[in-house]
Amino acid sequence: MPKSSKSKTLKSAVAKKPKAKTVLATNNNESSISSIKEILLDRFSNINTLPTVVPERLEGVHCRLVDAIRLAVIDGESNSLLVVGPSGSGKSLVVQLALRDATCQSEIGDNLTIVELNGHIHTDDRQAAIESTGALEVNDIENSATDKFNSLFSSLRSNRSSQKVVLFILDQFDYFASHRRNQHLLYNLFDVAQSNNAVLLVIGISQRLDCSELLEKRVKSRFSNRQINIESILQSDDYLKFIENLLKIPEYSEWNIRIIQQLYKDEIKKLFIKIFHQSNSNIQILLNILIICISELSEIHSMFDVDTLSEIYNSQFPNYNRFILDNLSMLELSVLVAAFSLPSNNNFEEGIFNFELVYAEYERLVERLSGSVQWFPSSVVLKAFERLIESQLFRALDSSSGHGSIARVKKAYRPYRCTVDPLDLKAMIIASQGISTDLRQWAINRLGAQ
C-alpha cells in the first residue's frame, strides 16, 4: 500500500463493529497489550534491516555475487548476470548482502561506483541516463535523450584507466527487457561489459524465469548468459509457520498460546492462505496486513478475529479480478470455465494445468454445449489463454513447485494456476446477461464443486 496512505489506513481501514469481548488474562491487561503492540510493531517496522548473517539457503548465491564483484574490482573482469526467483525468495536481499560484504573490504569499497536502476521507475532511456550520469558524476549539459546516452556511454567506455569499477544493478530487469526502446540501454551496457574499454559489472534482478528470452538477438549475443535461480522457500504451511513466529513473543507465553489457537482456526487459516496466493508470497504485503491487525488491538479487543482480518484483507486487495472478469470476451470466459472444469485425474496436481489440457477441455465443452459455445482453432484459443495470463488471472508456476524451469518448457506445456476465486467467477456468471443459459448452468455446476 502507498506510504502516504498507510497512517490513514491504520486508523480507518477497519470499520468499528461490535465484537465479543476478548480480554487477555493478566494482572495488568492494558499494560500487557500496549507492550505486545509496541514489540510487534517495532519488529514489523525493522524486519527489512539487513541480517548480520547471510541466511543459509542464500549462502551459495551470496558467494557467487561477492566473487563477481571481487573479480571486477581486483582482477578487472567485466561481467553480466541475472538473479531470478519468485517474489519473496530473497533476490534483492542477497544482492544487498553481497554489496555490503564486498564493499566493507577496503580494496573493493574504495574502487566501486554503484548505479541502481529500477524498471518500474526508469521507464525510458532518458530517465535511466539522467539517473546514471548523476550517480557517475558525469559532466553533462545535454538535454536530449540521445545526447545524454552518448555522454553516458562515452564516459563508461573511457573508464578503463580509472580506478573506479562501475556496478549497474537493474531491478525489475524484465521491464527493461520487455520494452523494445529500453533494450538500447541493455545493448550498450552489455556491449561495454563485453569490450575491453572499461570494467563494468551488470546485475539484473527479476521475478520472471524466462526474462533472458525477452532479449533481442543483438542484446543476447552480448549478455554472458549467467543466470542464478533462487527458489521460493515458502509453501502455504511454511507461510503459516512464518506468521506464527512473527507474532510469538518469548516473554508472553499466554499470548503465544492464544496466537497459535487463533491462527489455526479454519476461517483465519484459509484467509491467510488466500493472502499467500493472492500476494504471490510477498512478505511486505503480509507485514502491511499484520501492522493494521496489531494496531487495532486494545484492552477490550485483545485478539484479531476473522471479521477484522477480512476487512483488512479487502482494504489491501481491492477485487480487481471482478473488474477484469466483467470485461472478458466470450472466448476468454469459455477458456476460464474450461480451466476450472478440468478432471482431477491428469498428470498435474489439482488446480494446476497447461494450455494443452485446457484446450482439450474447451473442445469437450464445445461438443457438450453444441451451439452455445463457438469453436475456435487452437491458435486463436492460445491468444485468449495468453490474454488471461497478461491479466494475471492465470499465473505461471516457478521451478520450486516441482515443474522444472519454465524457460525450457514449450509454451503449450508450461504449468499455470488460476488466481480467480471460484465464488467471484460464479457470481459474475450469474449476474451476466450475455452468457447463454447452457454455458451459465454448466459453469455454475462446475464451480459449485470447487
CSV table of C-alpha atoms in Angstrom, one decimal:
chain,number,residue,atom,x,y,z
A,1,MET,CA,0.0,0.0,0.0
A,2,PRO,CA,1.3,3.5,-0.7
A,3,LYS,CA,3.3,5.0,2.2
A,4,SER,CA,1.3,8.2,2.1
A,5,SER,CA,-1.9,6.4,3.0
A,6,LYS,CA,-0.5,3.9,5.5
A,7,SER,CA,-1.1,6.0,8.6
A,8,LYS,CA,-4.6,6.9,7.5
A,9,THR,CA,-5.3,3.2,6.8
A,10,LEU,CA,-4.0,2.2,10.2
A,11,LYS,CA,-6.8,4.3,11.8
A,12,SER,CA,-9.6,3.9,9.4
A,13,ALA,CA,-9.3,0.8,7.2
A,14,VAL,CA,-11.2,-1.3,9.6
A,15,ALA,CA,-14.7,-0.2,10.4
A,16,LYS,CA,-15.5,-0.5,14.0
A,17,LYS,CA,-18.0,-3.2,14.8
A,18,PRO,CA,-19.5,-4.6,18.0
A,19,LYS,CA,-17.3,-7.6,18.9
A,20,ALA,CA,-17.3,-10.1,21.6
A,21,LYS,CA,-15.1,-9.0,24.5
A,22,THR,CA,-11.8,-10.9,24.5
A,23,VAL,CA,-9.6,-10.0,27.3
A,24,LEU,CA,-6.0,-11.2,27.9
A,25,ALA,CA,-6.0,-12.6,31.4
A,26,THR,CA,-3.0,-10.9,33.0
A,27,ASN,CA,-2.5,-8.9,36.2
A,28,ASN,CA,-2.1,-5.7,34.1
A,29,ASN,CA,-4.0,-6.3,30.9
A,30,GLU,CA,-3.8,-2.8,29.4
A,31,SER,CA,-0.1,-2.6,30.0
A,32,SER,CA,0.4,-6.1,28.5
A,33,ILE,CA,-1.5,-5.3,25.3
A,34,SER,CA,0.4,-2.0,25.0
A,35,SER,CA,3.7,-3.8,25.4
A,36,ILE,CA,2.8,-6.5,22.9
A,37,LYS,CA,1.7,-3.9,20.3
A,38,GLU,CA,5.0,-2.0,20.8
A,39,ILE,CA,7.1,-5.1,20.5
A,40,LEU,CA,5.4,-6.4,17.4
A,41,LEU,CA,5.1,-3.1,15.6
A,42,ASP,CA,8.7,-2.4,16.2
A,43,ARG,CA,9.5,-5.9,14.9
A,44,PHE,CA,7.5,-5.4,11.7
A,45,SER,CA,9.0,-2.0,11.1
A,46,ASN,CA,12.6,-3.3,11.3
A,47,ILE,CA,12.2,-6.6,9.5
A,48,ASN,CA,13.7,-5.1,6.3
A,49,THR,CA,17.0,-4.4,8.1
A,50,LEU,CA,19.8,-6.5,6.6
A,51,PRO,CA,20.6,-9.5,8.8
A,52,THR,CA,24.0,-9.8,10.3
A,53,VAL,CA,24.4,-13.3,9.0
A,54,VAL,CA,23.6,-14.5,5.4
A,55,PRO,CA,20.6,-16.9,5.5
A,56,GLU,CA,21.9,-20.5,4.9
A,57,ARG,CA,19.8,-21.1,1.8
A,58,LEU,CA,21.3,-17.9,0.2
A,59,GLU,CA,25.0,-18.6,1.0
A,60,GLY,CA,25.8,-20.1,-2.4
A,61,VAL,CA,24.2,-17.2,-4.3
A,62,HIS,CA,25.9,-14.7,-1.9
A,63,CYS,CA,29.4,-16.2,-2.6
A,64,ARG,CA,28.9,-16.1,-6.4
A,65,LEU,CA,27.8,-12.4,-6.3
A,66,VAL,CA,30.7,-11.4,-4.0
A,67,ASP,CA,33.1,-13.3,-6.3
A,68,ALA,CA,31.8,-11.5,-9.3
A,69,ILE,CA,32.3,-8.1,-7.6
A,70,ARG,CA,35.8,-9.1,-6.4
A,71,LEU,CA,36.8,-10.3,-10.0
A,72,ALA,CA,35.5,-7.0,-11.4
A,73,VAL,CA,37.3,-4.7,-8.9
A,74,ILE,CA,40.5,-6.6,-8.2
A,75,ASP,CA,41.1,-8.5,-11.5
A,76,GLY,CA,39.4,-6.1,-13.9
A,77,GLU,CA,37.0,-8.7,-15.2
A,78,SER,CA,33.7,-7.3,-16.6
A,79,ASN,CA,30.6,-9.5,-16.4
A,80,SER,CA,26.8,-9.6,-16.6
A,81,LEU,CA,24.4,-11.9,-14.7
A,82,LEU,CA,20.8,-12.3,-13.7
A,83,VAL,CA,19.4,-13.1,-10.2
A,84,VAL,CA,16.0,-14.7,-10.8
A,85,GLY,CA,13.3,-16.0,-8.5
A,86,PRO,CA,9.7,-15.6,-7.4
A,87,SER,CA,8.6,-12.7,-5.2
A,88,GLY,CA,9.7,-13.0,-1.6
A,89,SER,CA,12.5,-15.5,-2.4
A,90,GLY,CA,15.3,-13.2,-1.3
A,91,LYS,CA,16.7,-11.8,-4.6
A,92,SER,CA,17.1,-8.2,-3.5
A,93,LEU,CA,18.2,-9.3,-0.1
A,94,VAL,CA,21.1,-11.4,-1.3
A,95,VAL,CA,22.3,-8.7,-3.7
A,96,GLN,CA,22.3,-6.1,-0.9
A,97,LEU,CA,24.1,-8.5,1.4
A,98,ALA,CA,26.7,-9.2,-1.3
A,99,LEU,CA,27.2,-5.4,-1.8
A,100,ARG,CA,27.5,-4.9,2.0
A,101,ASP,CA,30.0,-7.7,2.5
A,102,ALA,CA,32.1,-6.8,-0.6
A,103,THR,CA,32.3,-3.1,-0.1
A,104,CYS,CA,33.3,-3.4,3.5
A,105,GLN,CA,36.7,-4.7,2.1
A,106,SER,CA,38.9,-1.7,1.6
A,107,GLU,CA,40.3,-2.9,-1.7
A,108,ILE,CA,36.7,-3.1,-3.1
A,109,GLY,CA,34.7,-0.4,-1.3
A,110,ASP,CA,37.0,2.5,-2.4
A,111,ASN,CA,37.1,1.4,-6.0
A,112,LEU,CA,33.5,0.7,-6.8
A,113,THR,CA,30.7,3.0,-8.0
A,114,ILE,CA,27.2,1.7,-7.8
A,115,VAL,CA,24.3,2.7,-10.1
A,116,GLU,CA,20.9,1.4,-9.2
A,117,LEU,CA,18.1,1.5,-11.7
A,118,ASN,CA,14.5,0.1,-11.5
A,119,GLY,CA,12.4,-0.9,-14.4
A,120,HIS,CA,9.3,0.4,-12.7
A,121,ILE,CA,10.8,3.9,-12.2
A,122,HIS,CA,13.2,4.4,-15.1
A,123,THR,CA,10.8,3.5,-17.8
A,124,ASP,CA,12.7,5.1,-20.7
A,125,ASP,CA,16.3,5.7,-21.8
A,126,ARG,CA,16.3,9.4,-20.8
A,127,GLN,CA,15.3,8.7,-17.2
A,128,ALA,CA,17.9,5.9,-17.0
A,129,ALA,CA,20.6,8.2,-18.5
A,130,ILE,CA,19.7,11.0,-16.0
A,131,GLU,CA,20.0,8.7,-13.0
A,132,SER,CA,23.2,7.1,-14.3
A,133,THR,CA,25.0,10.3,-15.2
A,134,GLY,CA,24.1,11.7,-11.7
A,135,ALA,CA,25.4,8.6,-9.9
A,136,LEU,CA,28.6,8.6,-12.0
A,137,GLU,CA,29.1,12.4,-11.7
A,138,VAL,CA,29.4,12.7,-15.4
A,139,ASN,CA,29.6,16.4,-16.6
A,140,ASP,CA,26.6,16.6,-18.7
A,141,ILE,CA,24.8,19.7,-20.1
A,142,GLU,CA,22.9,17.9,-22.9
A,143,ASN,CA,19.1,17.9,-22.9
A,144,SER,CA,18.1,15.2,-25.4
A,145,ALA,CA,17.9,11.6,-24.6
A,146,THR,CA,20.3,10.7,-27.4
A,147,ASP,CA,22.9,13.2,-26.2
A,148,LYS,CA,22.6,12.1,-22.6
A,149,PHE,CA,23.1,8.5,-23.7
A,150,ASN,CA,26.1,9.3,-25.8
A,151,SER,CA,27.6,11.3,-23.0
A,152,LEU,CA,27.0,8.4,-20.5
A,153,PHE,CA,28.5,5.6,-22.6
A,154,SER,CA,31.4,7.7,-23.9
A,155,SER,CA,32.3,8.2,-20.2
A,156,LEU,CA,31.9,4.5,-19.5
A,157,ARG,CA,34.0,3.4,-22.5
A,158,SER,CA,36.8,5.8,-21.5
A,159,ASN,CA,36.8,4.5,-17.9
A,160,ARG,CA,39.5,1.7,-18.3
A,161,SER,CA,42.3,3.9,-16.9
A,162,SER,CA,40.2,5.0,-14.0
A,163,GLN,CA,40.5,3.2,-10.6
A,164,LYS,CA,36.7,3.0,-10.3
A,165,VAL,CA,34.7,0.0,-11.4
A,166,VAL,CA,31.1,0.6,-12.2
A,167,LEU,CA,28.4,-1.8,-11.0
A,168,PHE,CA,24.9,-1.4,-12.5
A,169,ILE,CA,22.0,-3.1,-10.6
A,170,LEU,CA,18.9,-3.4,-12.7
A,171,ASP,CA,15.9,-4.2,-10.5
A,172,GLN,CA,12.8,-5.4,-12.3
A,173,PHE,CA,15.1,-6.4,-15.2
A,174,ASP,CA,12.2,-7.8,-17.3
A,175,TYR,CA,10.7,-4.3,-17.6
A,176,PHE,CA,13.9,-3.1,-19.2
A,177,ALA,CA,13.8,-6.1,-21.5
A,178,SER,CA,10.1,-6.1,-22.4
A,179,HIS,CA,10.1,-2.6,-23.9
A,180,ARG,CA,12.0,-2.6,-27.2
A,181,ARG,CA,13.0,1.1,-26.7
A,182,ASN,CA,14.7,0.2,-23.4
A,183,GLN,CA,16.8,-2.5,-25.0
A,184,HIS,CA,19.0,0.2,-26.3
A,185,LEU,CA,20.2,0.7,-22.7
A,186,LEU,CA,20.8,-3.1,-22.2
A,187,TYR,CA,22.6,-3.3,-25.5
A,188,ASN,CA,25.0,-0.6,-24.6
A,189,LEU,CA,25.6,-1.9,-21.1
A,190,PHE,CA,26.3,-5.4,-22.2
A,191,ASP,CA,28.5,-4.1,-25.1
A,192,VAL,CA,30.6,-2.1,-22.7
A,193,ALA,CA,30.8,-5.1,-20.3
A,194,GLN,CA,31.9,-7.3,-23.2
A,195,SER,CA,34.6,-4.9,-24.5
A,196,ASN,CA,38.0,-4.1,-23.1
A,197,ASN,CA,37.3,-0.4,-22.9
A,198,ALA,CA,36.1,-0.4,-19.3
A,199,VAL,CA,35.4,-2.6,-16.3
A,200,LEU,CA,31.7,-2.9,-15.9
A,201,LEU,CA,29.5,-5.4,-13.9
A,202,VAL,CA,25.8,-5.6,-14.6
A,203,ILE,CA,23.5,-7.5,-12.2
A,204,GLY,CA,19.8,-7.9,-13.2
A,205,ILE,CA,17.1,-8.9,-10.7
A,206,SER,CA,13.8,-10.3,-12.0
A,207,GLN,CA,10.8,-12.5,-11.0
A,208,ARG,CA,10.5,-13.9,-14.5
A,209,LEU,CA,12.3,-17.1,-15.0
A,210,ASP,CA,12.3,-16.5,-18.8
A,211,CYS,CA,13.4,-12.9,-18.7
A,212,SER,CA,16.6,-13.7,-20.7
A,213,GLU,CA,14.3,-14.9,-23.5
A,214,LEU,CA,12.9,-11.4,-23.8
A,215,LEU,CA,16.3,-10.1,-25.0
A,216,GLU,CA,16.7,-9.2,-28.7
A,217,LYS,CA,19.3,-11.3,-30.5
A,218,ARG,CA,21.9,-8.5,-30.7
A,219,VAL,CA,21.5,-7.9,-27.0
A,220,LYS,CA,21.5,-11.5,-26.0
A,221,SER,CA,24.7,-12.1,-28.0
A,222,ARG,CA,26.4,-9.6,-25.7
A,223,PHE,CA,24.9,-11.0,-22.5
A,224,SER,CA,27.1,-13.5,-20.6
A,225,ASN,CA,24.1,-15.9,-20.1
A,226,ARG,CA,24.9,-16.3,-16.5
A,227,GLN,CA,21.6,-16.8,-14.5
A,228,ILE,CA,21.3,-17.6,-10.8
A,229,ASN,CA,18.0,-19.1,-9.8
A,230,ILE,CA,16.6,-18.7,-6.3
A,231,GLU,CA,13.7,-21.0,-5.4
A,232,SER,CA,10.8,-19.9,-3.3
A,233,ILE,CA,11.1,-21.2,0.3
A,234,LEU,CA,7.5,-20.7,1.2
A,235,GLN,CA,4.7,-23.1,0.7
A,236,SER,CA,1.4,-22.4,2.5
A,237,ASP,CA,2.3,-24.4,5.6
A,238,ASP,CA,5.7,-22.6,5.8
A,239,TYR,CA,3.9,-19.3,5.4
A,240,LEU,CA,1.6,-20.0,8.4
A,241,LYS,CA,4.6,-21.1,10.4
A,242,PHE,CA,6.4,-17.9,9.4
A,243,ILE,CA,3.4,-15.8,10.6
A,244,GLU,CA,3.3,-17.8,13.9
A,245,ASN,CA,7.0,-17.0,14.5
A,246,LEU,CA,6.4,-13.3,13.6
A,247,LEU,CA,3.6,-13.0,16.2
A,248,LYS,CA,5.1,-15.0,19.0
A,249,ILE,CA,6.9,-13.2,21.9
A,250,PRO,CA,9.1,-15.2,24.2
A,251,GLU,CA,8.1,-13.2,27.4
A,252,TYR,CA,4.4,-13.6,26.8
A,253,SER,CA,3.5,-17.3,27.0
A,254,GLU,CA,-0.2,-16.8,27.2
A,255,TRP,CA,-0.2,-14.6,24.2
A,256,ASN,CA,1.7,-17.2,22.3
A,257,ILE,CA,-0.8,-19.9,23.1
A,258,ARG,CA,-3.7,-17.7,22.0
A,259,ILE,CA,-2.0,-16.7,18.8
A,260,ILE,CA,-1.4,-20.3,17.8
A,261,GLN,CA,-5.1,-21.2,18.6
A,262,GLN,CA,-6.4,-18.2,16.6
A,263,LEU,CA,-4.0,-18.6,13.7
A,264,TYR,CA,-5.0,-22.2,13.0
A,265,LYS,CA,-8.8,-21.7,13.2
A,266,ASP,CA,-10.2,-22.8,9.9
A,267,GLU,CA,-11.6,-19.5,8.7
A,268,ILE,CA,-8.5,-17.5,9.6
A,269,LYS,CA,-6.1,-20.2,8.3
A,270,LYS,CA,-7.9,-20.2,4.9
A,271,LEU,CA,-7.8,-16.4,4.8
A,272,PHE,CA,-4.0,-16.3,5.4
A,273,ILE,CA,-3.5,-19.0,2.7
A,274,LYS,CA,-5.6,-16.8,0.4
A,275,ILE,CA,-3.4,-13.8,1.2
A,276,PHE,CA,-0.3,-16.1,0.5
A,277,HIS,CA,-1.6,-17.0,-3.0
A,278,GLN,CA,-3.0,-13.5,-3.8
A,279,SER,CA,0.2,-11.7,-2.9
A,280,ASN,CA,2.4,-14.3,-4.6
A,281,SER,CA,4.0,-14.9,-1.1
A,282,ASN,CA,5.1,-11.2,-0.9
A,283,ILE,CA,6.2,-10.6,2.7
A,284,GLN,CA,5.8,-6.8,2.6
A,285,ILE,CA,2.1,-7.2,1.9
A,286,LEU,CA,1.8,-9.6,4.8
A,287,LEU,CA,3.5,-7.1,7.1
A,288,ASN,CA,1.2,-4.3,6.0
A,289,ILE,CA,-1.8,-6.5,7.0
A,290,LEU,CA,-0.3,-7.5,10.3
A,291,ILE,CA,0.6,-3.9,11.2
A,292,ILE,CA,-3.0,-2.9,10.8
A,293,CYS,CA,-4.2,-6.0,12.7
A,294,ILE,CA,-1.9,-5.4,15.7
A,295,SER,CA,-2.6,-1.6,15.6
A,296,GLU,CA,-6.3,-2.4,16.1
A,297,LEU,CA,-5.7,-4.4,19.4
A,298,SER,CA,-6.9,-2.9,22.6
A,299,GLU,CA,-7.7,-3.8,26.2
A,300,ILE,CA,-11.2,-4.9,25.1
A,301,HIS,CA,-10.3,-6.5,21.8
A,302,SER,CA,-7.1,-8.2,22.6
A,303,MET,CA,-7.0,-10.6,19.7
A,304,PHE,CA,-7.9,-10.1,16.0
A,305,ASP,CA,-10.8,-12.1,14.6
A,306,VAL,CA,-11.8,-13.2,11.1
A,307,ASP,CA,-14.1,-10.2,10.5
A,308,THR,CA,-11.3,-7.7,11.3
A,309,LEU,CA,-8.8,-9.7,9.2
A,310,SER,CA,-11.3,-9.9,6.3
A,311,GLU,CA,-11.8,-6.2,6.2
A,312,ILE,CA,-8.1,-5.5,6.3
A,313,TYR,CA,-7.6,-8.1,3.5
A,314,ASN,CA,-10.2,-6.3,1.4
A,315,SER,CA,-8.6,-3.0,2.0
A,316,GLN,CA,-5.2,-4.3,0.8
A,317,PHE,CA,-6.7,-6.3,-2.1
A,318,PRO,CA,-9.4,-4.4,-3.9
A,319,ASN,CA,-11.2,-7.0,-6.0
A,320,TYR,CA,-9.5,-6.2,-9.3
A,321,ASN,CA,-10.4,-9.6,-10.7
A,322,ARG,CA,-14.1,-8.8,-10.6
A,323,PHE,CA,-13.4,-5.8,-12.9
A,324,ILE,CA,-11.4,-7.9,-15.2
A,325,LEU,CA,-14.0,-10.7,-15.3
A,326,ASP,CA,-16.7,-8.3,-16.3
A,327,ASN,CA,-14.7,-7.4,-19.4
A,328,LEU,CA,-13.8,-10.8,-20.6
A,329,SER,CA,-14.7,-11.9,-24.2
A,330,MET,CA,-17.0,-14.9,-24.5
A,331,LEU,CA,-14.0,-17.0,-25.7
A,332,GLU,CA,-11.8,-15.9,-22.7
A,333,LEU,CA,-14.7,-16.8,-20.4
A,334,SER,CA,-15.0,-20.2,-22.0
A,335,VAL,CA,-11.3,-20.8,-21.6
A,336,LEU,CA,-11.5,-19.8,-17.9
A,337,VAL,CA,-14.5,-22.1,-17.3
A,338,ALA,CA,-12.6,-24.9,-19.1
A,339,ALA,CA,-9.7,-24.4,-16.7
A,340,PHE,CA,-12.0,-24.9,-13.8
A,341,SER,CA,-13.7,-27.9,-15.4
A,342,LEU,CA,-10.6,-30.0,-15.8
A,343,PRO,CA,-10.8,-33.5,-14.3
A,344,SER,CA,-8.5,-34.3,-11.4
A,345,ASN,CA,-7.1,-37.4,-12.9
A,346,ASN,CA,-4.4,-35.7,-15.0
A,347,ASN,CA,-0.6,-35.6,-14.7
A,348,PHE,CA,-0.8,-32.4,-12.6
A,349,GLU,CA,-2.0,-31.9,-9.0
A,350,GLU,CA,-5.4,-30.4,-8.6
A,351,GLY,CA,-5.7,-26.8,-9.7
A,352,ILE,CA,-2.6,-26.9,-12.0
A,353,PHE,CA,-3.0,-27.0,-15.8
A,354,ASN,CA,-1.3,-26.1,-19.1
A,355,PHE,CA,-2.7,-24.9,-22.4
A,356,GLU,CA,-3.0,-28.4,-23.9
A,357,LEU,CA,-5.2,-29.6,-21.1
A,358,VAL,CA,-7.4,-26.5,-21.2
A,359,TYR,CA,-7.8,-26.6,-25.0
A,360,ALA,CA,-8.8,-30.3,-24.8
A,361,GLU,CA,-11.4,-29.5,-22.1
A,362,TYR,CA,-12.6,-26.5,-24.2
A,363,GLU,CA,-13.2,-28.7,-27.2
A,364,ARG,CA,-15.2,-31.1,-24.9
A,365,LEU,CA,-17.1,-28.1,-23.7
A,366,VAL,CA,-18.0,-27.0,-27.2
A,367,GLU,CA,-19.1,-30.6,-28.1
A,368,ARG,CA,-21.3,-30.9,-25.0
A,369,LEU,CA,-22.9,-27.5,-25.4
A,370,SER,CA,-23.3,-27.6,-29.1
A,371,GLY,CA,-24.5,-24.2,-30.4
A,372,SER,CA,-24.0,-22.4,-27.1
A,373,VAL,CA,-20.2,-22.1,-27.3
A,374,GLN,CA,-18.4,-21.3,-30.5
A,375,TRP,CA,-15.5,-23.4,-31.6
A,376,PHE,CA,-12.1,-21.8,-32.4
A,377,PRO,CA,-8.8,-23.4,-33.6
A,378,SER,CA,-6.0,-23.8,-31.0
A,379,SER,CA,-4.1,-20.8,-32.4
A,380,VAL,CA,-7.0,-18.4,-31.6
A,381,VAL,CA,-7.7,-20.0,-28.2
A,382,LEU,CA,-4.0,-19.7,-27.3
A,383,LYS,CA,-4.3,-15.9,-27.8
A,384,ALA,CA,-7.2,-15.9,-25.4
A,385,PHE,CA,-5.2,-18.0,-23.0
A,386,GLU,CA,-2.2,-15.5,-23.2
A,387,ARG,CA,-4.6,-12.6,-22.5
A,388,LEU,CA,-5.7,-14.3,-19.3
A,389,ILE,CA,-2.0,-14.6,-18.4
A,390,GLU,CA,-1.4,-10.9,-19.1
A,391,SER,CA,-4.5,-10.1,-16.9
A,392,GLN,CA,-2.9,-12.2,-14.2
A,393,LEU,CA,-5.9,-14.5,-14.0
A,394,PHE,CA,-3.5,-17.3,-14.8
A,395,ARG,CA,-0.2,-17.3,-13.1
A,396,ALA,CA,2.9,-19.4,-14.2
A,397,LEU,CA,4.4,-21.7,-11.6
A,398,ASP,CA,8.1,-21.4,-10.7
A,399,SER,CA,10.6,-24.2,-10.6
A,400,SER,CA,10.2,-24.6,-6.8
A,401,SER,CA,6.8,-26.1,-7.5
A,402,GLY,CA,8.5,-29.1,-8.9
A,403,HIS,CA,7.7,-28.5,-12.6
A,404,GLY,CA,11.2,-27.5,-13.8
A,405,SER,CA,12.4,-24.3,-15.4
A,406,ILE,CA,9.6,-22.5,-17.4
A,407,ALA,CA,12.2,-21.2,-19.9
A,408,ARG,CA,12.9,-24.8,-21.0
A,409,VAL,CA,9.3,-25.9,-21.4
A,410,LYS,CA,7.3,-25.4,-24.6
A,411,LYS,CA,4.6,-22.7,-24.3
A,412,ALA,CA,1.7,-25.1,-24.6
A,413,TYR,CA,3.0,-27.3,-21.8
A,414,ARG,CA,4.0,-24.7,-19.2
A,415,PRO,CA,2.1,-25.2,-15.9
A,416,TYR,CA,-0.2,-22.5,-14.6
A,417,ARG,CA,-2.6,-21.9,-11.7
A,418,CYS,CA,-5.8,-19.8,-11.8
A,419,THR,CA,-5.8,-16.8,-9.4
A,420,VAL,CA,-9.6,-16.3,-9.7
A,421,ASP,CA,-11.7,-17.1,-6.7
A,422,PRO,CA,-14.4,-19.6,-7.9
A,423,LEU,CA,-17.0,-17.6,-5.9
A,424,ASP,CA,-16.1,-14.4,-7.8
A,425,LEU,CA,-16.4,-16.2,-11.2
A,426,LYS,CA,-19.6,-17.8,-10.2
A,427,ALA,CA,-21.1,-14.5,-9.1
A,428,MET,CA,-20.1,-12.8,-12.3
A,429,ILE,CA,-21.6,-15.6,-14.5
A,430,ILE,CA,-24.9,-15.5,-12.6
A,431,ALA,CA,-25.1,-11.7,-13.0
A,432,SER,CA,-24.0,-11.5,-16.6
A,433,GLN,CA,-26.7,-11.1,-19.3
A,434,GLY,CA,-24.6,-12.0,-22.3
A,435,ILE,CA,-23.9,-15.7,-21.4
A,436,SER,CA,-26.0,-18.5,-22.9
A,437,THR,CA,-28.3,-20.4,-20.5
A,438,ASP,CA,-26.4,-23.7,-21.2
A,439,LEU,CA,-23.0,-22.3,-20.5
A,440,ARG,CA,-24.2,-20.5,-17.4
A,441,GLN,CA,-25.7,-23.6,-16.0
A,442,TRP,CA,-22.7,-25.7,-16.9
A,443,ALA,CA,-20.3,-23.2,-15.3
A,444,ILE,CA,-22.4,-22.9,-12.1
A,445,ASN,CA,-22.5,-26.7,-11.7
A,446,ARG,CA,-18.7,-27.0,-12.2
A,447,LEU,CA,-17.9,-24.1,-9.9
A,448,GLY,CA,-20.2,-25.4,-7.2
A,449,ALA,CA,-17.9,-28.4,-6.9
A,450,GLN,CA,-14.8,-26.2,-6.2
